[in-house]
C-alpha positions as CSV (number, residue, x, y, z in Angstrom):
1,X,-13.7,-4.6,16.6
2,X,-16.6,-5.7,14.5
3,X,-17.7,-9.6,13.7
4,X,-16.3,-11.5,10.4
5,X,-18.6,-10.9,8.2
6,X,-19.8,-13.8,6.1
7,X,-18.7,-15.0,2.8
8,X,-22.1,-13.2,1.0
9,X,-22.0,-10.0,2.2
10,X,-18.2,-9.9,1.9
11,X,-18.8,-10.8,-2.1
12,X,-21.6,-8.3,-2.1
13,X,-19.0,-5.5,-1.0
14,X,-16.5,-6.4,-3.3
15,X,-18.7,-6.6,-6.0
16,X,-20.1,-2.7,-5.6
17,X,-16.5,-1.9,-5.5
18,X,-15.6,-3.4,-8.5
19,X,-18.5,-2.0,-10.3
20,X,-18.0,1.5,-9.1
21,X,-13.7,1.2,-9.9
22,X,-13.4,-1.9,-12.0
23,X,-9.4,-1.9,-12.2
24,X,-7.9,0.1,-9.0
25,X,-4.7,1.7,-9.0
26,X,-1.6,3.0,-6.3
27,X,-1.2,6.5,-6.0
28,X,2.2,6.3,-5.7
29,X,4.0,7.4,-9.2
30,X,6.8,5.1,-10.0
31,X,8.2,3.9,-13.4
32,X,9.8,0.3,-12.9
33,X,10.7,-2.2,-10.0
34,X,13.1,-0.6,-8.6
35,X,11.1,3.2,-8.0
36,X,7.8,1.2,-6.8
37,X,10.0,0.2,-4.1
38,X,11.6,3.7,-3.4
39,X,8.5,5.1,-3.5
40,X,7.0,2.9,-0.8
41,X,9.8,2.7,1.2
42,X,9.9,6.1,1.7
43,X,5.9,6.4,2.0
44,X,6.1,5.4,5.6
45,X,4.4,8.1,7.9
46,X,4.1,10.0,5.0
47,X,1.5,11.3,2.6
48,X,1.5,9.7,-1.0
49,X,1.1,13.1,-2.5
50,X,4.1,14.4,-0.6
51,X,5.9,11.7,-1.9
52,X,5.3,12.1,-5.5
53,X,6.2,15.7,-5.0
54,X,9.7,14.9,-3.7
55,X,10.4,11.9,-6.5
56,X,8.8,13.7,-9.7
57,X,12.0,14.9,-10.5
58,X,14.3,12.1,-8.4
59,X,12.9,9.5,-10.9
60,X,14.2,11.5,-13.9
61,X,17.8,10.8,-13.1
62,X,18.1,8.3,-10.5
63,X,15.3,5.2,-11.9
64,X,18.1,2.8,-11.4
65,X,20.1,1.7,-8.0
66,X,23.1,2.2,-10.3
67,X,22.4,5.8,-11.1
68,X,20.8,6.5,-7.3
69,X,24.3,5.0,-5.6
70,X,25.9,7.7,-8.5
71,X,23.7,10.1,-6.8
72,X,24.7,9.6,-3.3
73,X,23.1,10.4,0.1
74,X,23.4,14.0,0.0
75,X,22.0,14.4,-3.1
76,X,19.2,12.4,-2.6
77,X,18.4,14.1,0.6
78,X,17.7,17.6,-1.4
79,X,15.5,16.3,-3.3
80,X,13.4,14.0,-0.2
81,X,13.8,16.8,2.5
82,X,10.4,17.4,2.8
83,X,9.2,14.2,3.6
84,X,9.2,13.1,7.3
85,X,12.4,10.7,8.8
86,X,14.1,11.8,5.3
87,X,18.1,11.5,6.7
88,X,16.9,7.9,7.6
89,X,15.1,6.8,4.7
90,X,17.9,8.2,2.4
91,X,20.4,6.0,4.1
92,X,18.1,3.2,3.7
93,X,17.5,3.8,-0.1
94,X,21.1,4.2,-0.9
95,X,21.7,0.9,1.7
96,X,19.2,-0.8,-0.3
97,X,20.2,0.3,-4.2
98,X,23.6,-1.1,-3.3
99,X,22.5,-4.0,-1.8
100,X,20.1,-4.4,-5.5
101,X,23.4,-4.1,-7.2
102,X,25.9,-6.3,-5.2
103,X,23.5,-9.2,-4.9
104,X,21.0,-9.2,-7.3
105,X,22.4,-7.5,-10.6
106,X,20.7,-4.3,-9.9
107,X,17.1,-6.1,-10.1
108,X,14.8,-6.2,-7.5
109,X,13.9,-9.7,-6.2
110,X,9.9,-10.8,-6.5
111,X,10.2,-12.4,-3.3
112,X,8.6,-11.6,0.5
113,X,11.9,-13.1,2.0
114,X,14.3,-11.4,0.1
115,X,12.2,-8.1,-0.2
116,X,11.8,-8.1,3.4
117,X,15.8,-8.3,3.6
118,X,16.3,-4.8,2.2
119,X,16.9,-2.0,4.3
120,X,13.7,0.2,5.4
121,X,11.5,-2.6,3.4
122,X,9.3,-4.2,5.8
123,X,6.0,-6.9,5.3
124,X,4.2,-4.3,4.1
125,X,6.3,-2.4,1.1
126,X,6.9,-6.2,0.3
127,X,3.5,-6.6,-0.5
128,X,2.8,-3.4,-2.1
129,X,5.9,-4.4,-4.4
130,X,4.3,-8.0,-4.6
131,X,1.2,-6.9,-5.9
132,X,1.6,-3.8,-7.8
133,X,4.6,-4.9,-10.6
134,X,4.5,-9.0,-10.1
135,X,0.6,-8.7,-9.5
136,X,0.8,-11.2,-7.4
137,X,-2.8,-11.4,-4.7
138,X,-0.3,-10.4,-1.7
139,X,-2.2,-7.6,0.7
140,X,-0.1,-4.8,1.8
141,X,-2.3,-3.7,5.3
142,X,-1.9,-0.2,6.2
143,X,-4.1,2.1,8.9
144,X,-6.8,2.4,6.3
145,X,-7.2,-1.1,5.8
146,X,-6.6,-2.0,9.3
147,X,-9.2,0.7,10.3
148,X,-12.0,-0.1,7.6
149,X,-11.4,-4.2,8.3
150,X,-12.3,-3.5,11.6
151,X,-15.2,-1.3,11.4
152,X,-16.8,-3.0,8.6
153,X,-16.4,-6.8,9.2
154,X,-14.8,-7.5,6.0
155,X,-11.3,-8.3,8.3
156,X,-11.5,-7.8,11.6
157,X,-7.5,-8.4,13.5
158,X,-6.1,-7.3,16.5
159,X,-3.1,-6.6,14.2
160,X,-1.9,-6.1,10.5
161,X,-0.9,-9.6,10.1
162,X,-3.9,-11.0,12.1
163,X,-6.0,-8.1,9.4
164,X,-3.7,-9.6,6.5
165,X,-4.6,-13.2,7.4
166,X,-8.4,-12.2,7.6
167,X,-8.0,-10.7,3.7
168,X,-6.5,-13.9,2.7
169,X,-8.9,-15.9,4.2
170,X,-12.3,-14.6,4.1
171,X,-12.2,-12.2,0.7
172,X,-13.2,-14.1,-3.0
173,X,-10.0,-15.1,-4.9
174,X,-11.3,-13.7,-7.7
175,X,-11.1,-10.1,-5.5
176,X,-7.9,-10.8,-3.8
177,X,-5.7,-9.1,-6.8
178,X,-7.3,-5.8,-6.4
179,X,-8.5,-6.2,-2.4
180,X,-6.1,-3.8,-1.0
181,X,-5.9,-0.9,-3.4
182,X,-10.1,-1.3,-2.7
183,X,-9.8,-0.8,0.7
184,X,-6.9,1.4,1.1
185,X,-9.0,4.3,-1.3
186,X,-12.3,3.6,0.7
187,X,-10.6,4.2,4.0
188,X,-9.0,7.2,2.3
189,X,-11.1,9.1,1.3
190,X,-14.9,7.5,2.3
191,X,-13.7,5.8,5.9
192,X,-11.7,8.0,7.2
193,X,-11.0,7.8,10.7
194,X,-12.8,11.0,11.9
195,X,-16.5,11.9,10.7
196,X,-16.8,8.9,8.4
197,X,-18.5,9.7,5.5
198,X,-21.1,7.1,5.9
199,X,-23.9,9.2,3.8
200,X,-22.1,8.1,0.7
201,X,-20.6,5.4,1.5
202,X,-21.1,2.4,-1.2
203,X,-21.5,-0.1,1.5
204,X,-23.3,1.5,4.4
205,X,-26.0,-1.1,4.2
206,X,-23.9,-3.8,4.7
207,X,-21.3,-2.7,7.0
208,X,-21.3,-3.2,10.4
209,X,-19.9,0.0,11.8
210,X,-22.1,1.3,15.0
211,X,-21.7,5.0,14.7
212,X,-22.5,5.6,11.5
213,X,-22.6,9.0,10.5
214,X,-25.8,10.4,8.7
């Protein structure tokens, strides 16, 4: 684990990220808050590309919890069976859809606690929804951010909650809204797990990773 970088270095890192991609976007396809919740829940231990492929037709016919309940679990399974853990995920999607209809009038709640109470929705999923739909500067820490944060020194921590706190405490407020997207994309395409592409990295000179590649 690298040491926590200082304020000025972190500001320079995110200034470069911003210059390269001013408005980074999440890569999960969705049409409203409900389909975003479903897509993120389906993405656990799966790729965004794989989820998008499965939901392309699904969201055309089931873009509300009411429509998803009408579709039913077995038909939902047929749409998402290419995704890992699809049976358990289908059960959760049906359960959370029922709760949204019965307890929230079919609307997705905009509090972290309410979101986390839904089946299959953990802190990371809740934070993604809060950030992407309601533009709240919530930080969804996934494996890419955890790796990047600890390699670079931007937001080191022993677990995802510690990394989340480090992001909130150390990244300048004006970069908080897009911080997790910049880090996810950087971790997904440059600071990869095996053979990171340090030679093509925007922040190579600022990063504390000791095993930089050429």
